[in-house]
Amino acid sequence: MSRRSVLATALAAGALLLTCLPSAAAQGPGGGERLTIDTLSTRPGVVTGGDVLVRVEVPRRFDPADVRITRDGTDVTDAFTAAGSAPGTLTGLVTSLREGRNRLAATVPGRPGAGATLQVRDHPSTGPVISGPHERPFVCGTSTFKLVDGSTLGQPLDEDCSAGTRIDHAYRSTDGTVKPLADPASRPADLATTTTSTGARVPFLIRVETGTLNRGVYQISMLADPAAPEPTRARPSEGWNGRLMYTFGGGCRGGWYTQGSDTGGVLDTEMLGRGYAVASSSLNVFGNNCNDLLASETTMMVKEHFVERYGVPRFTIGWGCSGGSYQSHQTADNYPGLLDGIIVGCSFPDVTSATNTTLLDSRLLDHYFGVSAPDEFSAEQQTAVAGFRERASIPNLSDGAKRLDPDAEFPAALPVDQRYDARTNPDGARGTVFDHTVNVYGTDRRTGAALRPLDNVGVQYGLDALNEGTIDKGQFIDLNSRIGGIDRDAGFTAGRTAADRSATEAAYGTGRILWGGGGLATTPVIDHRSYTDDLPGGDIHMSVHGYSTRARLIAANGHADNQVMLAEDNRHGFSLRSPALRYALTEMDAWLTSLTSDSARSRWTARDVVAHKPAGLTDACWTRDAEPRKIEQRLGYDNPGECGALYPAFPTPRLVAGAPLADDVIACRRKAVDPADYKVTFTGAELRQLRAAFPGGVCDWSRSGQGQGPLTGPWQSVGPAGAKGGER
C-alpha cells in the first residue's frame, strides 16, 4: 500500500493527518543586505497566549534607531530594544496578538525593499496547538495542587482548569530541607547559601511561579532574592546561571483524563543550588498524562512562557526517569530545539513500542502459564520463555498491562459514572494508551475504540528457549498454538492480536515510536540506569530498554556516539543523591556549554555534538561497594567486562522470540515455517502442528516491520497549527 493510500485509510478511520510546521527562520526577500525577523520564544506557527518574543537583525549599513516594526500595521517599535540583545539586533515582546494569523513587519523608512515580514499564528493559552482536540472528560486538579506553603491553587476558574498565576517563596535550610518563606522580607536564621555553576555566591532563596497553560499546572523555580526587583529578561536574577532544567515525571498507568496535582518537580536543591531555573507541568507527569504528543506540546508552551518572561536560556536540559524518559526521548526527536540535551533514567525508547509489546507478551504468558497450561512449565522454563532475570517479572508486567485495558485502571479523580465499562457504560472514557492518543490513531468504526499499533501475529514465543534446550518441542508448539491475544477490551482471545495498519503507520511516521534519526541525532544524551533487573518482585525498568534506544540510534544515524550510558545499583534511584547522576549533570553542562560556545543551536550537526563531548565522558558503571568505584568501559547488551557482570541485561519475551534488539517492530513481516531455522528436528506431525499454529507464517525478523518507516518530518501537528499556520 502506498503512503498516500495508507494516510487516506487513516483519515477514513477517524485519524487526523499530521502536518509538519515550518521552522522559525528569519528572512527578508534578499539576504544579508536586508533586515531579517524571527521569533525567539517559539516557532512562528505555534505562538500562544497573545504574545511572542521577536528578534530583528539589522545589517551594519542601517542604524537600528531607524528601524520600524509593526504588528498588522500597528507600530510596536517601542517594545524593541538593543539593550541586552546580540550586536546588530533588536529584541522585543510583541503583545496583543489576535488568535490566528498576525503579520509582523520590520522596515527602514525611505529604504524600500530593505524590510522583512513574518507571519505568526497565535493560539489560546489553554491549547490545543499541535495535539489535536482536547480530551474529554477532563478533571481539574487545582484544588489539590499543593504549593510550597501547603495551600492549594483553589477551585478552577473555568472548564479548562485555569488558575491565577502566583508567586511563592521558599528557602533551603541549613538542615538540607526546603521550607516556605512566609515573610519574603525575612532572612531566617537557618538560611543556607550556595555558589552557582557560574560562581555567584547567593542566599538559597527560591522563587516559585505557578500558573496554568495548556490545561496543565506549570511551575518555574529559580534562585531569586525577594528583596531584589522581580527577575525579567532585561534584569535576570543574580542566582540564575542562564540555563534551564525541564523535569518530566514518570508513570503511565491511569495517566489520563486529569489535569493532575503534581509536576515533575521544581524544588531539587542540587539543581537550584547550581543556579538552574527549573520548569515542569502536571501534564509532563505521565502518571497524569500518558500521551507524549500532549507532553511535547505542554513543554513547548511552558518554555515559550519562560523565554518571554525570563529570557532565552543558554540551553535547556530535559530530565526524567521512566515515563520521563519517554518524554525526553520523544520530545527531543520529534520537536527539535525544545531540549538541547537530555539526562534520562530507568529509560525506555517510547511508550508505544518496546514497552507495550513487553506488557502484552507478559500478560499473555502469565495467562497461559497460569490458566491455559498450569504446571506444564517449570519456573525455570517460564523464565527462559520470558527472558527476564526474575520470573516474578511475568506477573509484575502482566499487571502493568492495565494500560492496555480500557476499564482496568483510572485516576481516582475521574468519577465512576464517566469511566468505560463494556456492560454498564460502553460510552464512558476508555483508559488505554491508545484511546488517550486517539487524535493520532483514529477510531474503529464498529466499536468507537481507538485503533491500535499492537500485534503478536507470527511471534514464536520461547524460540531461543527451544533452541537452547530449555523447553521441548511439545511445549513450544502448545505455547504458540494457545497463547492467543487480546481484543480491544483486553479480553483474551484464541487468535493472535493483529495491529491496525493505519495506526501502525501513524505510530512510526508521527514519532509515537522513537526513530532516533530526528532531533535526537543532534542531541547529547546521558542514559543513567539504576539497576532493577534483579528485584525479587520483578520490575518493568529493565536494562535492555536502554540498549534498544542505542540500537535505534545506530540504525538511524550509523552510530550512537552522542549517547553515554551510566549504570549503578539501585540505592539512590534516579535522584541527585547519586554520585553518577551528579557526575552526569556536571558533564552534560560542560558538553552543552562547549557546544553553545562554538556555534548557534540551529547549526549544530551530529559531528559537532560528538566533537564537543567532554573527553572524559564515557560509558561507565559504579561498583556495589559501600564506597562505589567508577569503572570506565563500554556498556552493552552483550554484558562485557566487569560492568556486564555487575549489571547484566536480560531479554524480553519478544527478543527471546527472535526480535531485533531495537525492539521497534510492531507487526512483523512473515515467512513460511522452515525446519532449517530450528536447532531441533521436528517430525512431520510436529511440523503440521507448528504450521497450524502459524497459518500465515512466522516472523521474519531480517526484514522491517509492516508499515515501519522513519519519522516523516519534525514538528508535526494534529491540532490547529497545521502547515499553513506557520507561513510567513
XYZ file of C-alpha atoms in Angstrom:
728
model
C 0.000 0.000 0.000
C 1.361 3.445 -0.884
C 1.978 6.125 1.703
C -0.853 8.168 0.246
C -3.354 5.322 0.399
C -2.364 4.476 3.975
C -2.959 8.052 5.059
C -6.269 8.099 3.252
C -7.250 4.946 5.128
C -6.243 6.562 8.411
C -8.347 9.605 7.682
C -11.327 7.467 6.781
C -10.955 5.619 10.091
C -11.022 8.869 12.023
C -7.321 9.657 12.432
C -6.177 13.202 11.797
C -3.420 13.814 9.284
C -0.319 15.264 10.909
C 1.338 18.173 9.191
C 4.865 19.491 9.604
C 5.307 23.004 10.926
C 7.878 25.353 9.388
C 10.845 26.422 11.472
C 11.257 29.870 12.973
C 13.506 31.291 10.267
C 14.092 34.995 9.885
C 14.219 36.156 6.325
C 13.568 39.106 4.129
C 13.322 38.938 0.374
C 17.028 39.320 -0.263
C 19.791 38.216 2.117
C 22.463 39.804 4.250
C 21.778 43.331 2.986
C 18.196 43.324 4.257
C 16.554 43.145 7.654
C 15.531 39.752 8.961
C 12.865 38.979 11.547
C 12.185 35.827 13.507
C 10.662 34.517 16.722
C 12.780 33.632 19.750
C 10.285 32.184 22.206
C 8.745 29.594 19.874
C 8.211 28.797 16.212
C 6.016 31.242 14.291
C 3.182 28.778 13.703
C 2.771 27.732 17.344
C 2.676 31.020 19.246
C 0.376 31.005 22.273
C -1.147 33.413 24.739
C -1.239 36.555 22.609
C 2.445 37.458 22.750
C 5.758 36.376 21.260
C 9.398 37.365 21.699
C 10.793 38.622 18.396
C 14.274 39.447 17.138
C 15.125 41.738 14.222
C 18.604 41.533 12.725
C 19.845 44.838 11.351
C 22.624 44.913 8.718
C 25.540 47.226 9.501
C 24.564 49.682 6.800
C 21.403 50.615 8.739
C 21.060 52.475 12.007
C 18.922 50.340 14.389
C 17.252 53.538 15.565
C 15.751 53.936 12.079
C 14.050 50.519 12.081
C 10.280 50.378 12.487
C 8.377 47.251 13.494
C 4.639 46.766 13.054
C 2.045 44.190 14.021
C -0.716 44.073 11.421
C 0.072 47.706 10.603
C 0.201 48.915 14.221
C 3.579 50.331 15.230
C 5.167 48.284 18.037
C 8.704 49.649 17.712
C 8.708 50.899 21.307
C 8.595 47.295 22.506
C 12.039 46.679 20.982
C 15.448 47.479 22.363
C 19.066 46.859 21.505
C 19.943 46.605 25.206
C 20.731 43.031 26.145
C 20.416 41.914 22.523
C 23.156 40.473 20.373
C 25.097 43.091 18.389
C 23.151 44.258 15.374
C 19.812 43.046 16.674
C 16.669 44.411 18.269
C 14.579 42.277 20.613
C 11.049 42.885 21.818
C 7.934 41.205 23.143
C 5.087 41.750 20.702
C 1.781 41.650 22.556
C -1.917 41.938 21.684
C -1.728 39.284 19.007
C -5.100 38.178 17.788
C -5.926 34.488 17.745
C -4.982 33.192 14.321
C -2.673 34.862 11.830
C -0.726 38.034 12.529
C 1.710 39.813 10.229
C 4.886 41.282 11.667
C 6.985 43.609 9.556
C 10.356 45.290 10.038
C 11.163 48.200 7.720
C 13.518 51.123 7.286
C 11.533 54.192 6.172
C 12.774 55.507 2.873
C 14.530 52.270 2.027
C 12.002 50.206 0.080
C 12.954 46.582 -0.360
C 15.097 46.530 2.774
C 12.392 45.179 5.064
C 11.198 41.737 6.110
C 7.885 40.227 7.134
C 6.918 37.257 9.236
C 3.545 35.647 9.729
C 2.890 34.230 13.180
C -0.114 32.246 14.270
C -1.400 32.679 17.788
C -3.322 30.031 19.751
C -5.125 30.161 23.101
C -3.002 29.612 26.208
C -5.376 26.784 27.061
C -4.472 24.942 23.835
C -4.654 22.869 21.824
C -1.897 23.719 19.366
C -0.358 20.525 17.966
C -2.000 17.717 19.982
C -5.470 17.822 18.456
C -8.899 18.241 20.045
C -8.987 18.400 23.818
C -9.587 15.152 25.637
C -12.946 14.865 27.372
C -13.764 14.291 30.164
C -11.005 16.231 31.904
C -10.885 16.536 35.682
C -9.287 19.642 37.195
C -6.644 19.306 39.896
C -6.181 22.896 41.045
C -7.957 22.298 44.353
C -5.494 19.549 45.265
C -2.324 21.040 43.758
C -0.086 21.755 46.759
C 2.081 24.858 46.821
C 5.267 25.323 48.819
C 3.365 26.703 51.818
C 0.943 23.774 51.877
C -2.000 25.685 50.412
C -3.568 24.847 47.048
C -4.468 26.724 43.893
C -8.134 26.514 44.849
C -11.088 25.915 42.600
C -10.563 26.244 38.832
C -11.671 29.426 37.133
C -13.181 27.756 34.059
C -13.773 24.429 32.342
C -10.181 24.453 31.097
C -8.975 24.191 34.706
C -7.362 27.625 34.668
C -5.976 29.244 37.784
C -4.470 32.623 38.517
C -0.685 32.945 38.354
C 1.006 33.356 41.720
C 4.493 33.745 43.120
C 5.617 31.929 46.254
C 8.923 31.979 48.064
C 10.863 29.289 49.854
C 14.399 28.703 51.051
C 16.824 25.911 51.637
C 17.539 25.431 55.276
C 20.980 24.586 56.634
C 19.436 21.217 57.571
C 19.033 20.461 53.853
C 15.252 20.795 53.611
C 13.189 23.277 51.621
C 10.897 25.415 53.759
C 8.282 28.022 52.853
C 9.318 31.643 53.324
C 6.229 33.147 54.887
C 7.677 36.658 55.009
C 9.688 37.462 51.862
C 11.359 40.320 53.718
C 12.755 37.985 56.390
C 16.099 36.194 56.489
C 15.643 33.005 58.517
C 18.446 32.090 60.890
C 18.819 28.708 59.141
C 19.017 30.150 55.611
C 21.675 28.345 53.557
C 23.840 29.883 50.864
C 25.067 28.389 47.621
C 27.618 29.006 44.889
C 26.169 28.531 41.412
C 27.906 26.932 38.455
C 28.811 30.388 37.212
C 30.447 31.351 40.515
C 27.754 33.552 42.033
C 27.559 33.270 45.825
C 23.934 33.896 46.808
C 21.494 33.136 49.616
C 19.475 29.978 48.916
C 16.198 31.826 48.353
C 13.793 30.193 45.912
C 11.140 31.909 43.838
C 8.354 29.657 42.525
C 5.909 30.777 39.837
C 2.766 28.662 39.490
C 0.060 29.032 36.872
C -1.799 27.163 34.162
C -1.003 26.603 30.490
C -2.476 24.063 28.076
C -4.876 22.943 30.837
C -1.901 21.829 32.937
C -0.472 23.395 36.087
C 3.067 24.629 35.405
C 5.758 25.731 37.817
C 9.008 27.619 37.281
C 11.539 27.944 40.096
C 14.859 29.730 40.362
C 17.141 31.309 42.922
C 15.906 34.853 43.433
C 16.024 37.230 46.374
C 12.515 38.578 47.026
C 14.107 41.803 48.320
C 15.520 42.456 44.841
C 13.431 43.594 41.866
C 11.416 40.853 40.158
C 13.554 38.952 37.609
C 12.888 39.847 33.987
C 14.511 39.283 30.603
C 16.353 42.552 30.918
C 17.238 42.033 34.580
C 17.765 38.348 35.358
C 18.044 37.066 38.875
C 21.580 37.142 40.223
C 21.275 33.480 41.150
C 20.204 32.209 37.701
C 23.080 30.601 35.797
C 21.336 31.202 32.463
C 20.409 27.547 31.965
C 17.045 25.762 32.165
C 16.213 22.300 33.500
C 12.914 20.820 32.341
C 11.763 17.929 34.516
C 9.496 15.125 33.341
C 7.619 12.859 35.746
C 7.174 9.120 35.439
C 4.231 6.750 35.459
C 1.664 5.908 32.794
C -0.903 3.597 34.343
C -4.040 5.612 34.944
C -2.406 8.649 33.352
C -5.434 10.033 31.542
C -8.399 12.402 31.764
C -6.989 14.575 34.567
C -5.019 17.761 34.981
C -3.043 16.177 37.823
C -1.891 17.620 41.111
C 1.900 17.487 40.777
C 4.681 18.339 38.342
C 7.961 16.644 37.527
C 9.430 18.548 40.476
C 10.940 22.043 40.598
C 12.468 22.131 44.096
C 15.513 19.894 43.710
C 18.174 21.653 45.762
C 21.066 20.256 43.706
C 19.642 21.749 40.503
C 18.661 25.012 42.136
C 21.891 25.218 44.100
C 23.868 25.112 40.871
C 21.783 28.020 39.617
C 19.464 26.308 37.146
C 15.970 27.547 36.592
C 13.675 24.514 36.775
C 10.361 24.156 34.938
C 7.699 21.477 34.629
C 3.957 20.935 34.258
C 1.405 18.497 35.596
C 0.904 17.321 32.001
C 4.597 16.418 31.906
C 3.947 13.737 34.520
C 2.968 10.510 32.796
C 1.094 9.431 35.900
C -1.279 12.272 34.995
C -0.960 12.252 31.203
C 0.492 9.284 29.326
C 0.464 10.968 25.905
C 3.880 12.035 24.593
C 2.393 14.371 21.961
C 0.427 16.307 24.575
C 3.525 16.315 26.792
C 5.650 17.807 23.996
C 3.013 20.450 23.324
C 2.973 21.358 27.004
C 6.777 21.584 27.111
C 6.641 23.884 24.100
C 4.119 26.208 25.729
C 5.808 26.345 29.131
C 9.188 27.027 27.556
C 7.680 29.752 25.384
C 6.320 31.414 28.510
C 9.680 31.062 30.269
C 11.566 32.714 27.410
C 9.108 35.597 27.160
C 9.212 36.206 30.899
C 12.820 35.478 31.848
C 14.844 35.376 28.635
C 16.367 32.823 26.279
C 18.303 30.189 28.251
C 21.750 29.307 27.035
C 20.478 25.743 26.798
C 17.711 23.505 28.115
C 18.282 20.073 29.646
C 15.467 17.519 29.741
C 15.468 15.367 32.871
C 13.282 12.352 33.561
C 13.006 8.723 34.612
C 10.696 6.002 33.237
C 7.715 7.926 31.826
C 10.026 10.934 31.967
C 12.458 9.136 29.673
C 9.670 8.542 27.142
C 9.005 12.266 27.075
C 12.675 13.265 26.923
C 13.474 10.914 24.036
C 10.361 11.657 22.016
C 10.292 15.416 22.558
C 13.970 15.669 21.571
C 13.486 13.549 18.442
C 10.107 14.845 17.277
C 10.328 18.527 18.282
C 13.989 19.504 17.951
C 15.013 22.707 19.673
C 12.856 22.331 22.771
C 15.544 20.302 24.551
C 19.242 20.745 23.856
C 20.425 17.767 25.895
C 18.701 15.075 27.926
C 19.555 13.086 31.038
C 17.265 10.069 31.322
C 16.959 7.264 33.817
C 15.154 3.899 34.155
C 14.678 4.502 30.468
C 12.603 3.179 27.600
C 12.669 4.335 23.969
C 8.974 5.315 23.926
C 5.576 4.408 25.310
C 4.272 2.666 22.192
C 6.693 0.008 21.012
C 9.093 -1.849 23.313
C 7.081 -1.195 26.461
C 3.655 -2.100 25.132
C 4.842 -5.234 23.346
C 6.601 -6.400 26.523
C 3.455 -5.753 28.553
C 1.261 -7.558 26.029
C 3.574 -10.558 25.919
C 3.786 -10.690 29.716
C 0.001 -10.576 30.049
C -0.386 -13.418 27.559
C 2.375 -15.532 29.108
C 1.015 -15.014 32.609
C -2.424 -16.156 31.422
C -1.037 -19.113 29.501
C 1.190 -20.363 32.327
C -1.460 -19.835 34.986
C -4.694 -20.729 33.180
C -4.111 -22.473 29.863
C -1.213 -24.722 30.844
C -0.848 -24.772 34.634
C 2.027 -26.942 35.875
C 3.218 -27.639 32.315
C 6.267 -25.347 32.547
C 8.669 -25.172 35.470
C 9.590 -21.800 36.942
C 12.944 -22.049 35.161
C 11.237 -22.752 31.841
C 8.789 -19.874 32.291
C 11.678 -17.526 32.977
C 13.524 -18.768 29.897
C 10.476 -18.139 27.679
C 10.007 -14.632 29.118
C 13.718 -13.803 29.104
C 13.581 -11.799 32.323
C 16.111 -12.270 35.103
C 13.317 -12.803 37.634
C 10.270 -14.979 36.996
C 8.257 -12.540 39.142
C 8.567 -10.022 36.331
C 5.995 -12.006 34.332
C 3.041 -11.287 36.696
C 4.519 -7.892 37.546
C 4.467 -6.768 33.910
C 1.173 -8.537 33.302
C -0.288 -6.193 35.890
C 1.407 -3.299 34.113
C -0.580 -4.236 31.023
C -3.545 -2.492 32.587
C -2.592 0.453 30.388
C -3.850 -1.701 27.501
C -7.172 -2.386 29.277
C -9.941 0.219 28.864
C -11.595 -0.356 32.240
C -8.828 -1.709 34.472
C -7.316 1.413 35.945
C -8.491 5.020 36.178
C -7.285 8.008 38.157
C -9.158 8.292 41.416
C -10.351 11.779 40.463
C -12.367 10.523 37.481
C -15.948 9.841 38.598
C -17.052 6.246 38.257
C -20.017 7.179 36.078
C -17.619 8.641 33.483
C -15.492 5.503 33.195
C -15.842 2.920 30.459
C -17.463 -0.369 31.308
C -18.321 -2.707 28.444
C -21.604 -3.734 30.057
C -22.810 -0.760 32.112
C -21.173 2.267 30.452
C -19.925 1.472 26.928
C -19.775 5.184 26.053
C -17.545 6.047 29.012
C -13.941 7.193 28.857
C -11.589 4.363 27.899
C -8.403 4.099 29.939
C -5.791 2.883 27.444
C -2.695 4.462 25.957
C -4.290 4.109 22.538
C -7.562 5.846 23.409
C -5.515 8.540 25.139
C -3.734 9.194 21.816
C -6.795 8.716 19.622
C -6.119 12.024 17.835
C -3.217 10.269 16.116
C -4.559 6.737 15.763
C -8.208 7.306 14.898
C -11.080 5.026 15.901
C -12.530 1.680 14.998
C -15.807 2.338 13.159
C -17.577 -0.594 14.756
C -16.635 -0.128 18.417
C -15.546 3.509 18.649
C -12.372 2.365 20.397
C -9.008 3.706 19.300
C -7.127 1.849 16.616
C -4.065 0.066 17.975
C -0.451 -0.414 16.888
C -0.320 -3.685 18.842
C 0.460 -7.090 17.388
C 1.781 -10.586 18.127
C 0.883 -12.397 14.901
C 3.723 -14.681 13.820
C 5.685 -14.289 17.049
C 7.349 -17.574 18.060
C 7.271 -17.341 21.823
C 10.104 -19.224 23.502
C 12.135 -19.693 20.311
C 15.516 -19.228 21.998
C 14.426 -21.413 24.914
C 13.578 -24.163 22.423
C 16.844 -23.855 20.547
C 18.806 -23.857 23.811
C 17.015 -26.995 25.011
C 15.284 -25.383 27.990
C 11.800 -26.264 26.708
C 10.875 -29.189 24.481
C 9.147 -29.264 21.111
C 5.756 -30.163 22.550
C 5.845 -27.235 24.954
C 6.915 -24.870 22.164
C 4.110 -25.992 19.872
C 1.458 -25.881 22.581
C 2.579 -22.440 23.801
C 2.374 -20.947 20.330
C -0.865 -22.743 19.495
C -2.735 -21.496 22.542
C -1.172 -18.241 23.736
C -3.695 -16.160 21.751
C -4.083 -12.425 22.032
C -6.307 -9.680 23.453
C -9.205 -7.765 21.924
C -9.847 -4.019 22.174
C -11.260 -4.508 25.661
C -8.182 -6.528 26.688
C -10.196 -9.733 26.832
C -8.264 -12.883 25.993
C -8.833 -14.306 22.520
C -7.896 -17.619 20.939
C -6.478 -15.789 17.924
C -3.450 -13.525 17.963
C -3.721 -9.725 18.200
C -3.375 -8.031 14.814
C -2.314 -4.390 14.582
C -4.405 -1.847 12.730
C -2.280 -0.942 9.724
C -3.139 2.762 9.624
C -2.436 3.167 13.345
C 0.857 1.333 12.996
C 1.996 3.508 10.126
C 0.918 6.608 12.035
C 2.872 5.443 15.082
C 6.078 5.273 13.064
C 5.553 8.303 10.876
C 4.499 10.667 13.668
C 7.097 9.696 16.244
C 4.927 7.734 18.627
C 7.571 5.065 18.065
C 11.022 6.533 18.619
C 13.073 6.665 15.438
C 16.223 8.347 16.761
C 17.203 9.990 13.489
C 15.274 13.244 14.035
C 16.316 15.808 16.606
C 17.771 13.080 18.791
C 20.585 12.620 16.268
C 21.998 16.001 17.313
C 21.094 15.844 20.998
C 23.597 14.939 23.710
C 22.133 12.035 25.701
C 23.227 10.613 29.050
C 21.293 7.465 29.982
C 21.516 6.506 33.664
C 20.473 3.014 34.710
C 19.684 2.420 38.349
C 19.764 -1.369 38.109
C 16.490 -3.122 38.990
C 16.567 -6.287 36.845
C 17.297 -8.316 39.961
C 14.488 -7.019 42.194
C 12.865 -10.167 43.681
C 9.357 -8.935 42.900
C 10.201 -8.111 39.298
C 10.361 -4.698 37.688
C 9.472 -3.124 34.366
C 12.576 -0.887 34.204
C 14.929 -3.429 32.678
C 18.357 -2.572 31.314
C 17.597 -3.955 27.872
C 15.382 -0.983 27.038
C 18.307 1.435 27.206
C 20.208 -0.765 24.764
C 17.157 -0.776 22.499
C 17.378 3.007 22.320
C 21.066 2.766 21.488
C 20.302 0.242 18.741
C 17.792 2.655 17.217
C 20.317 5.496 17.244
C 22.845 3.293 15.472
C 20.283 2.139 12.907
C 19.123 5.690 12.169
C 22.457 7.518 12.290
C 25.196 4.929 11.867
C 26.441 5.488 15.424
C 25.353 6.308 18.953
C 28.329 8.489 19.837
C 26.012 11.188 21.176
C 24.712 8.782 23.847
C 26.609 7.922 27.030
C 25.361 5.169 29.349
C 25.996 5.020 33.099
C 24.987 2.177 35.428
C 24.925 1.705 39.180
C 22.948 -0.132 41.843
C 19.506 0.962 42.977
C 20.390 2.539 46.316
C 19.713 6.109 45.144
C 17.242 5.572 42.297
C 17.007 8.488 39.877
C 17.950 11.265 42.255
C 20.856 13.645 42.579
C 21.881 11.859 45.762
C 23.523 9.515 43.259
C 27.170 10.344 42.524
C 26.646 9.014 38.998
C 23.804 11.464 38.354
C 25.676 14.395 39.857
C 28.518 13.496 37.528
C 26.068 13.254 34.627
C 24.697 16.727 35.289
C 28.155 18.250 35.558
C 29.276 16.619 32.327
C 26.097 17.477 30.433
C 26.531 21.112 31.444
C 30.122 21.069 30.201
C 29.052 19.371 26.958
C 26.332 21.908 26.187
C 28.429 24.862 27.353
C 31.091 23.831 24.865
C 28.542 23.401 22.082
C 26.913 26.771 22.684
C 30.290 28.484 22.835
C 31.149 27.224 19.368
C 28.030 27.628 17.257
C 24.375 28.554 17.215
C 21.929 25.772 18.117
C 20.391 25.809 14.655
C 23.764 24.982 13.139
C 24.653 22.025 15.328
C 25.403 18.848 13.441
C 25.850 15.326 14.715
C 29.571 15.766 14.144
C 29.563 18.937 16.285
C 27.826 17.117 19.124
C 30.394 14.319 19.168
C 33.330 16.702 18.774
C 32.253 18.729 21.816
C 31.606 15.770 24.101
C 33.894 16.082 27.139
C 36.987 13.949 26.654
C 36.490 12.046 29.889
C 32.779 11.365 29.409
C 32.417 7.683 28.506
C 30.192 4.755 29.346
C 30.800 3.717 32.933
C 29.428 1.837 35.911
C 29.841 2.173 39.655
C 30.517 -0.842 41.810
C 28.161 -2.037 44.552
C 30.649 -1.273 47.320
C 29.834 0.956 50.283
C 32.131 3.478 48.594
C 31.386 2.795 44.914
C 34.264 2.668 42.477
C 33.828 4.025 38.965
C 34.698 1.685 36.089
C 35.010 3.175 32.605
C 34.130 0.706 29.859
C 31.626 0.206 27.070
C 28.249 -0.917 28.342
C 26.381 -3.310 26.089
C 23.570 -5.808 25.822
C 26.293 -8.447 25.376
C 27.291 -7.768 29.009
C 31.033 -7.201 28.514
C 33.606 -6.818 31.262
C 33.186 -6.074 34.934
C 30.191 -3.797 34.356
C 28.398 -6.533 32.434
C 28.987 -8.927 35.319
C 27.698 -6.405 37.849
C 24.674 -5.260 35.851
C 23.784 -7.852 33.198
C 20.982 -7.177 30.739
C 18.273 -9.749 30.002
C 15.910 -10.059 27.040
C 12.163 -9.528 26.817
C 9.744 -12.193 25.521
C 9.841 -10.577 22.085
C 13.641 -10.746 21.958
C 13.543 -14.394 23.054
C 11.244 -14.877 20.062
C 13.962 -13.502 17.772
C 13.075 -9.808 17.509
C 15.943 -7.345 16.963
C 17.470 -5.531 19.927
C 15.947 -2.245 18.723
C 12.573 -3.818 19.600
C 10.817 -1.446 17.229
C 8.828 -3.917 15.109
C 5.123 -3.752 15.895
C 3.781 -6.134 13.247
C 6.410 -8.406 11.730
C 6.562 -9.472 8.128
C 6.199 -13.212 7.888
C 7.653 -16.207 6.133
C 6.717 -19.871 5.928
C 7.771 -22.236 8.694
C 11.161 -23.659 7.688
C 12.580 -26.668 9.587
C 16.093 -25.407 8.843
C 15.526 -22.404 11.121
C 15.476 -24.539 14.279
C 18.197 -26.329 16.215
C 15.807 -29.191 16.900
C 14.325 -31.664 14.438
C 10.559 -31.724 14.103
C 8.694 -34.797 12.932
C 6.245 -34.492 10.089
C 3.318 -34.451 12.538
C 5.013 -31.797 14.660
C 5.641 -29.628 11.622
C 1.980 -29.856 10.693
C 1.048 -28.745 14.215
C 3.539 -25.891 14.072
C 2.254 -24.701 10.708
C -1.302 -24.878 12.034
C -0.232 -22.615 14.897
C 1.128 -20.117 12.340
C -1.240 -20.259 9.345
C 0.150 -17.001 7.983
C 3.770 -17.846 8.692
C 6.262 -16.862 11.380
C 8.063 -13.591 11.914
C 10.893 -12.812 9.545
C 12.994 -10.571 11.747
C 15.516 -9.936 8.980
C 13.015 -7.529 7.413
C 11.492 -4.306 8.655
C 8.028 -4.484 10.150
C 4.770 -3.893 8.364
C 4.267 -0.163 7.937
C 7.636 0.538 9.567
C 9.497 3.617 8.479
C 11.274 6.685 9.810
C 9.715 9.808 11.228
C 8.140 11.593 8.270
C 9.192 15.022 9.492
C 9.805 17.099 12.618
C 7.312 19.377 14.328
C 4.171 17.547 13.271
C 0.699 18.585 14.366
C -2.778 17.108 14.606
C -4.055 20.382 16.023
C -4.941 23.774 14.574
C -1.255 24.619 13.989
C -1.119 22.994 10.560
C 1.480 23.782 7.938
C -0.339 26.923 6.876
C -0.269 28.157 10.466
C 3.460 28.625 10.176
C 3.514 30.503 6.885
C 5.072 33.919 6.814
